[in-house]
Coordinates of N, CA and C in Angstrom, one line a residue:
X186 N -5.5 -6.9 16.7 CA -5.5 -5.7 15.8 C -7.1 -4.8 16.1
X187 N -7.0 -4.0 16.4 CA -7.9 -2.9 17.3 C -9.0 -2.4 16.1
X188 N -10.1 -2.5 17.1 CA -11.6 -2.1 15.7 C -11.7 -0.6 15.3
X189 N -10.5 -0.2 16.2 CA -11.1 1.9 16.3 C -10.1 2.2 14.6
X190 N -10.8 2.3 14.3 CA -9.8 2.7 12.4 C -8.8 3.6 12.6
X191 N -7.6 3.2 12.1 CA -6.5 4.7 12.4 C -6.7 5.1 10.8
X192 N -6.9 5.1 10.1 CA -7.4 5.7 8.5 C -9.2 5.7 8.4
X193 N -9.4 6.4 8.2 CA -11.2 7.3 8.4 C -11.2 7.8 6.5
X194 N -11.9 7.4 5.6 CA -12.3 8.3 4.4 C -13.7 8.1 4.1
X195 N -14.1 9.4 4.4 CA -15.1 9.6 3.8 C -16.1 10.7 2.5
X196 N -16.8 9.7 1.8 CA -17.2 10.9 0.6 C -15.5 11.9 0.0
X197 N -14.8 10.8 0.5 CA -13.7 11.3 -0.8 C -13.9 11.4 -2.2
X198 N -13.7 12.8 -3.3 CA -13.4 13.5 -3.9 C -11.8 13.8 -4.3
X199 N -11.6 13.0 -5.3 CA -10.2 13.2 -5.6 C -9.8 12.8 -7.3
X200 N -8.7 13.5 -7.4 CA -8.3 14.0 -8.5 C -7.7 15.0 -9.6
X201 N -7.3 15.6 -10.3 CA -6.3 15.9 -11.0 C -6.5 17.4 -11.8
X202 N -5.8 18.5 -11.5 CA -6.7 19.6 -12.5 C -8.2 19.9 -12.3
X203 N -8.7 19.8 -11.7 CA -10.4 20.3 -11.1 C -10.6 19.1 -11.7
X204 N -10.3 18.2 -12.2 CA -11.3 16.8 -12.5 C -11.1 16.0 -11.6
X205 N -12.4 15.4 -11.1 CA -12.3 14.2 -10.1 C -12.3 12.7 -10.9
X206 N -11.6 12.6 -9.9 CA -11.0 10.6 -10.6 C -12.1 9.5 -9.5
X207 N -11.6 10.2 -8.8 CA -12.4 9.2 -7.2 C -13.6 10.2 -6.9
X208 N -14.7 9.6 -6.7 CA -16.1 10.2 -6.4 C -16.2 9.9 -5.0
X209 N -17.1 10.6 -4.3 CA -17.8 9.5 -3.1 C -17.2 9.0 -2.7
X210 N -15.9 8.6 -2.4 CA -15.3 7.4 -1.2 C -15.3 6.9 -0.1
X211 N -15.6 6.0 0.2 CA -15.7 6.0 2.3 C -15.3 4.4 2.2
X212 N -14.1 4.7 3.0 CA -13.1 3.4 3.2 C -12.8 3.7 4.5
X213 N -12.4 2.1 5.6 CA -11.3 2.1 6.9 C -10.6 2.0 6.7
X214 N -9.0 1.6 7.8 CA -8.4 1.0 7.7 C -8.1 0.9 9.4
X215 N -8.2 -0.6 10.2 CA -7.9 -0.2 11.8 C -6.6 -0.8 11.4
X216 N -5.6 -0.4 12.8 CA -4.7 -0.8 13.2 C -4.3 -1.9 13.2
X217 N -3.4 -3.2 12.5 CA -3.1 -4.2 12.4 C -3.8 -5.2 11.3
X218 N -4.5 -4.3 10.0 CA -5.3 -4.9 9.5 C -4.7 -5.0 7.9
X219 N -5.6 -5.7 7.6 CA -5.0 -5.4 5.7 C -6.1 -5.6 4.2
X220 N -5.6 -4.6 4.5 CA -7.1 -4.3 3.4 C -6.5 -3.9 1.8
X221 N -7.5 -4.8 0.8 CA -7.2 -4.6 -0.8 C -7.8 -3.6 -0.7
X222 N -7.1 -3.0 -1.8 CA -8.4 -1.9 -2.6 C -8.1 -2.1 -4.3
X223 N -9.1 -2.7 -4.8 CA -9.0 -3.4 -5.9 C -9.7 -2.8 -7.5
X224 N -9.7 -3.0 -8.2 CA -10.1 -2.2 -9.5 C -9.4 -2.4 -10.6
X225 N -10.0 -2.3 -11.9 CA -9.4 -2.7 -13.0 C -8.3 -1.2 -13.4
X226 N -7.9 -1.5 -14.5 CA -7.4 0.0 -15.0 C -7.7 1.8 -15.2
X227 N -7.4 2.5 -14.2 CA -8.2 3.8 -14.2 C -9.3 3.9 -13.8
X228 N -9.4 3.1 -12.3 CA -10.4 3.1 -11.9 C -10.3 3.5 -10.2
X229 N -9.1 4.5 -10.3 CA -9.0 5.4 -8.9 C -7.8 5.2 -7.8
X230 N -7.7 3.8 -8.1 CA -6.6 3.3 -6.9 C -5.4 4.3 -6.6
X231 N -4.1 4.5 -7.8 CA -3.4 5.0 -7.7 C -4.0 6.0 -7.1
X232 N -4.5 7.3 -7.5 CA -5.3 8.4 -7.1 C -5.4 8.2 -5.7
X233 N -6.2 7.6 -5.3 CA -6.8 7.1 -3.6 C -4.9 7.2 -3.0
X234 N -4.8 6.7 -3.0 CA -3.4 6.3 -2.4 C -2.3 7.2 -2.1
X235 N -2.4 8.4 -4.1 CA -1.5 9.5 -3.9 C -2.2 10.3 -2.9
X236 N -3.8 10.5 -2.4 CA -4.6 11.3 -1.6 C -4.3 11.4 -0.4
X237 N -4.1 9.9 0.0 CA -4.3 10.0 1.5 C -3.0 10.1 2.1
X238 N -1.8 9.9 1.1 CA 0.0 10.3 1.5 C 0.2 11.7 0.8
X239 N -1.2 12.2 0.6 CA -0.4 13.8 0.3 C 0.4 14.2 -1.0
X240 N 0.0 13.5 -1.6 CA 0.9 14.0 -2.8 C -0.4 14.8 -4.3
X241 N -1.7 14.3 -4.2 CA -2.4 15.7 -4.4 C -2.8 15.3 -3.1
X242 N -3.9 16.8 -3.2 CA -5.1 17.7 -2.2 C -6.4 17.1 -2.7
X243 N -6.9 16.0 -1.7 CA -8.3 16.2 -2.5 C -9.2 17.4 -2.5
X244 N -10.2 16.9 -3.2 CA -11.2 17.8 -3.9 C -12.2 17.9 -2.7
X245 N -12.6 17.0 -2.0 CA -13.8 17.2 -0.9 C -14.0 15.8 -0.6
X246 N -14.8 16.0 0.7 CA -14.6 14.9 1.8 C -13.9 14.9 3.3
X247 N -13.3 14.2 3.7 CA -13.0 14.2 4.5 C -11.8 12.9 4.3
X248 N -10.8 12.9 4.8 CA -9.1 12.3 5.3 C -8.4 12.2 6.7
X249 N -8.7 11.5 7.7 CA -8.7 11.5 9.0 C -7.6 9.9 9.0
X250 N -7.1 10.6 9.8 CA -5.2 9.6 10.1 C -4.8 9.3 11.8
X251 N -5.3 8.6 12.4 CA -5.3 8.4 13.9 C -6.1 9.5 14.3
X252 N -7.1 9.9 13.5 CA -8.5 11.1 15.0 C -8.5 12.2 14.4
X253 N -7.1 12.6 13.2 CA -6.6 13.9 13.1 C -7.2 14.2 11.4
X254 N -7.2 15.2 11.3 CA -7.8 15.9 9.9 C -6.8 15.6 8.7
X255 N -6.1 15.0 7.7 CA -5.1 15.4 6.9 C -5.5 15.8 5.3
X256 N -6.4 16.2 5.6 CA -6.9 16.5 4.3 C -5.7 18.1 3.6
X257 N -5.2 17.5 2.7 CA -4.1 18.4 2.0 C -2.3 18.8 3.2
X258 N -2.5 17.9 4.0 CA -1.0 18.0 5.3 C -0.4 17.2 4.0
X259 N 1.4 18.1 3.5 CA 2.3 17.5 2.5 C 2.5 16.0 3.1
X260 N 3.1 15.3 2.1 CA 3.4 13.7 2.0 C 4.6 14.1 3.5
X261 N 5.6 15.0 3.9 CA 6.5 15.3 4.5 C 6.2 14.6 6.0
X262 N 5.7 15.6 6.3 CA 4.8 15.5 7.4 C 3.8 14.2 7.9
X263 N 2.9 14.0 6.7 CA 2.1 12.7 7.6 C 3.2 12.0 7.3
X264 N 4.9 11.4 6.6 CA 5.8 10.4 6.5 C 6.3 10.4 8.1
X265 N 6.6 11.6 9.2 CA 6.9 12.0 9.8 C 6.3 11.6 10.9
X266 N 4.7 11.6 10.3 CA 3.9 10.9 11.4 C 3.5 9.1 11.3
X267 N 4.5 8.7 10.5 CA 4.3 7.1 10.4 C 3.5 6.3 9.8
X268 N 3.2 7.4 8.6 CA 2.6 6.9 6.9 C 3.8 6.8 5.9
X269 N 3.6 5.5 5.6 CA 4.3 5.4 4.3 C 4.3 5.0 3.4
X270 N 4.8 5.0 1.9 CA 3.9 4.8 1.0 C 5.1 3.7 0.0
X271 N 4.6 2.4 -0.3 CA 5.3 2.4 -2.0 C 4.8 2.4 -2.4
X272 N 5.3 3.3 -3.8 CA 4.7 3.7 -4.8 C 4.6 3.1 -6.1
X273 N 3.9 3.1 -6.7 CA 4.0 2.1 -8.1 C 5.0 3.3 -9.0
X274 N 5.8 1.9 -9.4 CA 7.2 2.1 -10.4 C 9.1 2.4 -9.1
X275 N 8.5 2.1 -7.3 CA 9.4 2.3 -6.8 C 10.2 3.3 -6.2
X276 N 10.2 4.1 -7.5 CA 11.0 5.6 -7.2 C 12.1 5.8 -6.1
X277 N 13.1 4.7 -7.0 CA 14.8 4.2 -6.5 C 15.4 5.3 -7.3
X278 N 16.5 5.8 -6.3 CA 17.8 6.0 -7.3 C 18.8 5.3 -7.0
X279 N 18.6 5.3 -9.3 CA 19.4 4.3 -9.4 C 21.1 4.4 -8.8
X280 N 21.3 5.6 -8.9 CA 22.7 5.8 -8.1 C 23.6 5.3 -7.0
X281 N 22.4 5.6 -6.0 CA 22.5 5.4 -4.7 C 22.5 3.8 -3.9
X282 N 23.4 3.6 -2.7 CA 23.6 2.0 -2.7 C 22.0 2.0 -1.6
X283 N 21.6 0.5 -1.7 CA 20.7 0.1 -0.7 C 20.9 0.6 0.5
X284 N 22.2 1.0 1.1 CA 22.1 0.9 2.6 C 21.9 2.7 2.6
X285 N 22.2 3.3 1.7 CA 21.7 4.7 1.7 C 20.4 5.5 1.4
X286 N 20.0 4.2 0.9 CA 18.2 4.3 0.6 C 17.7 4.1 2.3
X287 N 17.9 3.4 2.7 CA 17.7 2.5 3.9 C 18.0 4.5 5.0
X288 N 19.5 4.6 4.5 CA 19.7 5.9 5.9 C 18.8 6.3 6.0
X289 N 18.4 7.2 4.1 CA 17.5 8.2 4.2 C 16.5 8.5 4.4
X290 N 15.8 7.2 4.1 CA 14.3 7.1 4.9 C 14.1 7.4 6.3
X291 N 15.3 6.9 7.2 CA 15.1 7.2 8.8 C 14.0 7.9 9.5
X292 N 13.4 7.5 10.1 CA 12.9 9.1 10.4 C 12.5 8.8 11.8
X293 N 12.9 9.6 13.0 CA 12.3 9.1 14.0 C 12.5 7.5 14.6
X294 N 11.3 7.1 15.4 CA 12.3 6.1 15.8 C 11.9 5.1 14.5
X295 N 12.9 4.8 14.1 CA 14.1 3.8 13.1 C 13.4 2.2 13.2
X296 N 13.4 1.2 12.7 CA 13.0 0.1 12.3 C 14.7 -0.3 12.5
X297 N 15.2 -1.6 13.7 CA 16.6 -1.9 13.8 C 16.9 -2.1 12.2
X298 N 18.1 -2.4 11.7 CA 18.6 -3.3 10.4 C 18.3 -4.5 10.6
X299 N 18.2 -5.4 11.6 CA 18.0 -6.7 12.1 C 16.9 -6.9 12.1
X300 N 15.8 -6.0 12.2 CA 14.4 -6.4 12.3 C 13.9 -6.0 10.7
X301 N 15.3 -5.0 10.0 CA 14.2 -5.2 9.0 C 14.9 -6.3 8.1
X302 N 15.9 -6.2 8.4 CA 16.2 -7.8 7.4 C 15.2 -8.9 7.9
X303 N 15.3 -9.2 8.6 CA 13.7 -10.4 9.4 C 13.1 -10.4 8.2
X304 N 12.3 -9.0 8.4 CA 11.4 -8.9 7.1 C 12.0 -9.2 5.9
X305 N 13.6 -8.9 5.4 CA 13.2 -8.4 3.6 C 14.9 -9.7 3.8
X306 N 15.0 -10.8 4.3 CA 16.8 -11.2 3.9 C 17.8 -11.1 3.0
X307 N 16.9 -10.9 2.2 CA 17.2 -11.1 1.0 C 18.0 -10.0 0.6
X308 N 17.5 -8.5 0.7 CA 18.5 -7.4 0.9 C 20.4 -7.6 1.5
X309 N 19.9 -8.1 2.6 CA 21.4 -8.1 2.9 C 22.4 -8.4 2.2
X310 N 22.7 -9.4 1.1 CA 23.7 -9.8 0.6 C 23.9 -7.7 -0.1
X311 N 22.9 -7.1 -0.6 CA 23.0 -6.2 -1.9 C 23.4 -5.1 -1.1
X312 N 22.9 -4.9 0.2 CA 23.4 -3.3 1.0 C 24.2 -2.5 0.6
X313 N 25.6 -3.4 -0.8 CA 26.5 -2.1 -0.4 C 26.0 -2.2 -2.3
X314 N 25.2 -2.0 -3.1 CA 25.1 -2.8 -4.5 C 24.3 -1.1 -4.5
X315 N 24.2 -0.7 -5.5 CA 23.5 0.0 -6.6 C 22.4 0.3 -6.6
X316 N 21.4 0.7 -6.8 CA 19.6 0.4 -6.7 C 19.7 0.1 -8.1
X317 N 20.2 0.3 -9.2 CA 20.6 0.4 -10.7 C 21.0 -0.6 -11.3
X318 N 21.3 -1.3 -10.2 CA 21.6 -3.2 -10.5 C 21.4 -4.3 -10.1
X319 N 20.2 -4.1 -9.3 CA 19.1 -4.7 -8.7 C 18.5 -5.5 -9.6
X320 N 18.3 -6.8 -9.4 CA 17.2 -7.2 -10.3 C 15.9 -6.6 -10.0
X321 N 14.5 -6.7 -10.7 CA 13.5 -6.1 -10.4 C 12.4 -6.7 -9.1
X322 N 12.4 -7.9 -8.5 CA 12.3 -8.2 -7.5 C 13.3 -8.1 -6.6
X323 N 14.7 -7.8 -6.4 CA 15.4 -6.6 -5.5 C 15.2 -5.3 -5.8
X324 N 14.7 -4.5 -6.2 CA 13.8 -3.4 -6.2 C 13.1 -3.1 -5.6
X325 N 11.9 -3.6 -5.9 CA 11.3 -3.8 -4.9 C 11.2 -4.3 -3.4
X326 N 12.0 -5.3 -3.4 CA 12.2 -5.7 -2.1 C 12.7 -4.0 -1.3
X327 N 13.5 -3.5 -2.2 CA 13.9 -2.2 -1.6 C 13.3 -1.3 -1.3
X328 N 12.2 -1.0 -2.1 CA 11.0 0.0 -1.9 C 9.7 0.3 -0.6
X329 N 10.2 -1.5 -0.6 CA 9.6 -2.1 0.4 C 10.3 -1.5 2.2
X330 N 11.9 -1.7 2.2 CA 12.5 -1.7 3.3 C 12.4 -0.2 3.2
X331 N 13.1 0.4 2.7 CA 12.8 2.1 2.4 C 11.5 2.4 3.4
X332 N 10.4 1.7 3.2 CA 8.9 2.2 3.6 C 8.7 1.9 4.8
X333 N 9.2 0.3 5.5 CA 9.7 0.0 6.8 C 10.7 0.2 7.4
X334 N 11.8 1.1 7.4 CA 12.5 1.8 7.8 C 12.0 2.4 9.0
X335 N 11.2 3.3 8.9 CA 10.4 4.4 9.5 C 9.2 3.7 10.9
X336 N 9.5 2.4 10.0 CA 8.2 2.3 11.6 C 7.1 2.3 11.4
X337 N 6.7 2.1 10.3 CA 5.5 2.9 9.8 C 4.3 2.3 10.4
X338 N 2.7 3.1 11.1 CA 1.9 3.1 11.6 C 0.5 2.7 10.5
X339 N 0.7 3.1 9.4 CA 0.0 2.9 7.9 C 0.8 2.9 6.9
X340 N 0.7 1.5 6.2 CA 1.7 1.3 5.0 C 0.8 1.2 3.7
X341 N 0.9 2.0 2.8 CA 0.4 2.1 1.5 C 1.3 1.4 0.3
X342 N 0.5 0.7 -0.5 CA 1.5 -0.2 -0.9 C 0.4 0.0 -2.2
X343 N 1.3 0.3 -3.6 CA 0.8 0.6 -4.9 C 1.2 -0.2 -6.0
X344 N 0.2 -1.7 -6.2 CA 0.6 -2.6 -7.1 C 2.1 -3.4 -7.1
X345 N 2.4 -3.3 -5.6 CA 3.7 -4.2 -5.7 C 4.9 -5.0 -6.2
X346 N 3.7 -5.6 -7.1 CA 4.0 -7.1 -8.4 C 3.8 -7.0 -9.1
X347 N 4.0 -5.6 -9.8 CA 3.6 -5.1 -11.0 C 4.9 -5.5 -11.9
X348 N 4.8 -6.3 -12.6 CA 6.0 -6.7 -13.9 C 6.9 -7.7 -12.9
X349 N 6.5 -8.4 -12.3 CA 7.5 -9.3 -11.4 C 6.9 -10.7 -12.0
X350 N 8.0 -11.6 -11.8 CA 7.3 -13.0 -11.5 C 7.2 -13.4 -10.7
X351 N 6.1 -14.5 -10.9 CA 5.0 -15.0 -9.9 C 5.9 -15.5 -8.7
X352 N 6.9 -15.8 -8.4 CA 7.9 -16.5 -7.4 C 8.0 -15.2 -6.7
X353 N 8.5 -14.4 -7.2 CA 8.8 -13.2 -6.5 C 7.6 -12.6 -5.7
X354 N 6.1 -12.5 -6.3 CA 5.4 -12.3 -6.4 C 4.9 -12.9 -5.1
X355 N 5.2 -14.1 -4.9 CA 4.9 -15.6 -3.9 C 5.6 -15.0 -2.7
X356 N 6.8 -14.3 -2.8 CA 7.9 -14.1 -1.5 C 7.3 -12.7 -0.8
X357 N 7.0 -11.8 -1.9 CA 6.7 -10.6 -1.3 C 5.2 -10.5 -0.8
X358 N 4.9 -10.6 -1.3 CA 2.8 -10.2 -0.6 C 3.0 -10.9 1.0
X359 N 3.3 -12.2 1.1 CA 3.0 -12.3 3.0 C 3.8 -11.5 3.7
X360 N 4.8 -10.7 3.2 CA 4.9 -9.8 4.0 C 4.2 -8.6 4.2
X361 N 3.1 -8.0 3.7 CA 2.5 -7.2 3.8 C 1.2 -7.4 5.5
X362 N 1.6 -9.2 5.6 CA 0.6 -9.5 6.8 C 1.7 -9.6 7.7
X363 N 3.1 -9.5 8.0 CA 3.7 -10.1 8.5 C 3.9 -8.1 9.5
X364 N 3.7 -7.3 8.5 CA 3.8 -5.8 8.8 C 3.1 -5.7 9.8
X365 N 1.3 -5.9 9.2 CA 0.3 -5.9 10.0 C -0.1 -6.0 11.7
X366 N 0.8 -8.0 11.3 CA 1.0 -8.6 12.8 C 2.1 -8.0 13.8
X367 N 3.1 -7.7 13.2 CA 4.3 -8.0 13.8 C 4.7 -6.3 14.4
X368 N 4.5 -6.2 13.4 CA 4.5 -4.0 13.7 C 3.1 -3.4 14.7
X369 N 2.1 -4.6 13.8 CA 0.4 -3.6 14.5 C -0.1 -2.2 13.4
X370 N 0.7 -2.5 12.2 CA 0.5 -1.6 11.6 C -0.6 -1.5 11.0
X371 N -1.8 -0.9 9.9 CA -2.4 -0.7 9.4 C -1.9 -1.1 7.7
X372 N -2.3 -1.5 6.9 CA -2.0 -2.0 5.7 C -3.2 -1.3 4.4
X373 N -2.8 -0.8 3.7 CA -3.7 -0.3 2.7 C -3.0 -0.7 1.2
X374 N -3.5 -1.6 0.3 CA -2.9 -2.3 -0.6 C -3.3 -2.4 -1.9
X375 N -3.0 -1.9 -2.8 CA -3.6 -2.1 -4.6 C -2.6 -3.2 -4.9
X376 N -3.6 -4.3 -5.6 CA -3.0 -5.7 -6.2 C -4.0 -5.6 -7.3
X377 N -3.0 -6.0 -8.3 CA -3.4 -6.4 -10.0 C -4.0 -8.2 -10.1
X378 N -3.3 -9.1 -9.5 CA -3.9 -10.4 -8.9 C -4.9 -10.4 -8.3
X379 N -6.0 -10.5 -8.0 CA -6.6 -10.5 -7.2 C -7.3 -11.5 -6.7
X380 N -7.1 -12.9 -7.0 CA -7.2 -14.2 -6.3 C -6.2 -13.9 -5.0
X381 N -4.9 -13.5 -5.4 CA -4.0 -13.4 -4.5 C -4.5 -12.4 -3.4
X382 N -4.5 -11.2 -3.4 CA -4.7 -10.3 -3.0 C -5.9 -10.7 -1.9
X383 N -7.4 -11.2 -2.4 CA -7.8 -11.7 -1.7 C -7.7 -13.0 -0.4
X384 N -6.9 -13.4 -1.1 CA -6.4 -14.7 0.5 C -5.3 -14.2 0.9
X385 N -4.9 -12.7 1.1 CA -3.7 -11.7 2.2 C -4.8 -11.5 3.2
X386 N -5.6 -10.6 2.3 CA -6.6 -9.0 2.5 C -7.4 -9.8 4.0
X387 N -7.7 -8.9 4.8 CA -9.1 -9.2 5.7 C -10.2 -8.6 5.0
X388 N -9.9 -7.6 4.6 CA -11.4 -6.7 3.9 C -10.6 -6.5 2.3
X389 N -11.7 -6.3 1.8 CA -11.7 -5.6 0.6 C -12.5 -4.6 -0.1
X390 N -12.0 -3.6 -1.2 CA -13.0 -2.6 -1.8 C -12.9 -2.4 -2.7
X391 N -13.5 -3.0 -3.6 CA -13.6 -2.6 -5.4 C -14.1 -1.3 -5.7
X392 N -13.2 -0.5 -6.6 CA -13.6 0.8 -7.0 C -13.6 0.7 -8.8
X393 N -14.5 0.8 -9.4 CA -14.8 1.3 -10.9 C -15.3 2.6 -11.3
X394 N -14.6 2.5 -12.3 CA -14.7 4.2 -12.9 C -14.7 5.1 -11.3
X395 N -14.2 5.6 -10.6 CA -13.5 6.4 -9.7 C -14.7 5.9 -8.6
X396 N -15.2 5.2 -8.6 CA -16.4 5.4 -7.7 C -16.1 3.3 -6.8
X397 N -16.8 3.8 -5.5 CA -17.0 2.4 -5.2 C -18.2 1.7 -4.6
X398 N -17.6 0.2 -5.6 CA -18.9 -0.7 -5.9 C -19.0 -1.8 -5.4
X399 N -17.6 -2.9 -4.4 CA -18.1 -4.0 -3.5 C -17.5 -3.2 -2.4
X400 N -17.4 -4.2 -1.3 CA -16.8 -4.0 -0.1 C -17.6 -5.0 0.2
X401 N -16.3 -5.7 1.6 CA -17.0 -6.9 2.1 C -15.2 -7.7 2.7
X402 N -16.0 -8.4 4.0 CA -14.5 -9.3 4.0 C -14.4 -10.2 3.1
X403 N -12.7 -10.1 3.0 CA -12.0 -11.2 1.9 C -12.8 -12.0 1.6
X404 N -13.0 -12.9 2.7 CA -13.8 -14.3 2.8 C -14.6 -15.1 2.1
X405 N -15.2 -13.4 2.2 CA -16.5 -13.6 1.4 C -16.9 -13.2 0.2
X406 N -15.6 -12.1 -0.1 CA -15.8 -12.0 -1.7 C -15.0 -13.5 -2.5
X407 N -14.3 -14.0 -2.0 CA -13.4 -15.1 -2.5 C -14.3 -16.3 -2.7
X408 N -15.7 -16.3 -2.1 CA -16.8 -16.7 -2.5 C -17.7 -16.5 -3.9
X409 N -17.0 -15.4 -4.0 CA -18.1 -14.8 -5.3 C -17.3 -13.9 -6.3
X410 N -16.5 -15.0 -7.4 CA -16.0 -14.7 -8.3 C -17.3 -13.7 -9.2
X411 N -17.9 -14.2 -9.3 CA -19.2 -13.4 -10.2 C -19.2 -11.8 -9.9
X412 N -19.2 -11.7 -9.0 CA -19.3 -10.3 -8.2 C -18.2 -10.0 -8.5
X413 N -17.1 -10.3 -8.4 CA -15.7 -9.1 -8.5 C -15.6 -9.0 -9.8
X414 N -15.8 -10.3 -10.9 CA -15.5 -10.3 -12.4 C -17.1 -8.6 -12.6
X415 N -18.0 -9.2 -12.0 CA -18.5 -8.3 -12.7 C -18.2 -6.6 -12.3
X416 N -17.6 -6.5 -11.0 CA -17.0 -4.8 -10.8 C -16.3 -4.7 -12.0
X417 N -15.5 -5.8 -12.3 CA -14.3 -5.4 -12.9 C -15.0 -5.0 -14.6
X418 N -15.8 -5.4 -14.5 CA -16.8 -5.1 -16.0 C -17.4 -3.4 -16.0
X419 N -17.9 -3.6 -14.9 CA -18.6 -2.1 -15.0 C -20.0 -2.6 -15.0
X420 N -20.1 -3.5 -14.2 CA -22.1 -4.3 -14.3 C -22.6 -3.8 -12.6
X421 N -21.6 -4.1 -11.9 CA -22.1 -3.8 -10.2 C -22.8 -2.4 -9.9
X422 N -23.7 -1.7 -9.5 CA -23.5 -0.7 -9.3 C -23.6 -0.2 -7.7
X423 N -22.4 1.3 -8.1 CA -22.0 1.5 -6.9 C -22.6 1.5 -5.6
X424 N -22.2 1.0 -4.7 CA -22.8 1.0 -3.5 C -22.8 2.4 -3.0

């Protein structure tokens, strides 16, 4: 894992229609590092990922990816440069097959099918099935596979476990560690299961009402559930 940041965010303000949802956020992610972004509903987590991914323009502050300023750079250009997003809700085309989703997602140096199926072997039996007939777990695996096929340098994952059975969550979350280790990618993920997120992550940031209120090594935060609980309840002063 490199110490030099792959993603650097400084004093980010982000939101919609001129109204900030995230205010003054600073954070970073290094290559090969897994970082959790935590917080209650409405804390600004999805807004943060959407801004990094180019889906909405920043309202203030700076965003740097690989040393380059990416504030306002559109999603398709960031995608070509190795930034992949697994969005909340999966955003699949139900009438398309798994195989076609993966073909459509290929850009530049693609991850060979054999390597992709090593990450997600369950997809092999589904390749010729349409996304609309897959189970919720299979659909989420497809959403992850679609993001991995372009061999990302930075993987953003929004609520991968949402609506899934615990046994599926236990299968999917460790894939993020493998992506960081095997591909050397930086991983920034939003997760509702705090304990599972802190077991997986190297570091974590906690948002409350759009502001950063807690950050640190995941191993240290696991020892302070009182601080995590307080941050979710809004009792921790912004960092």
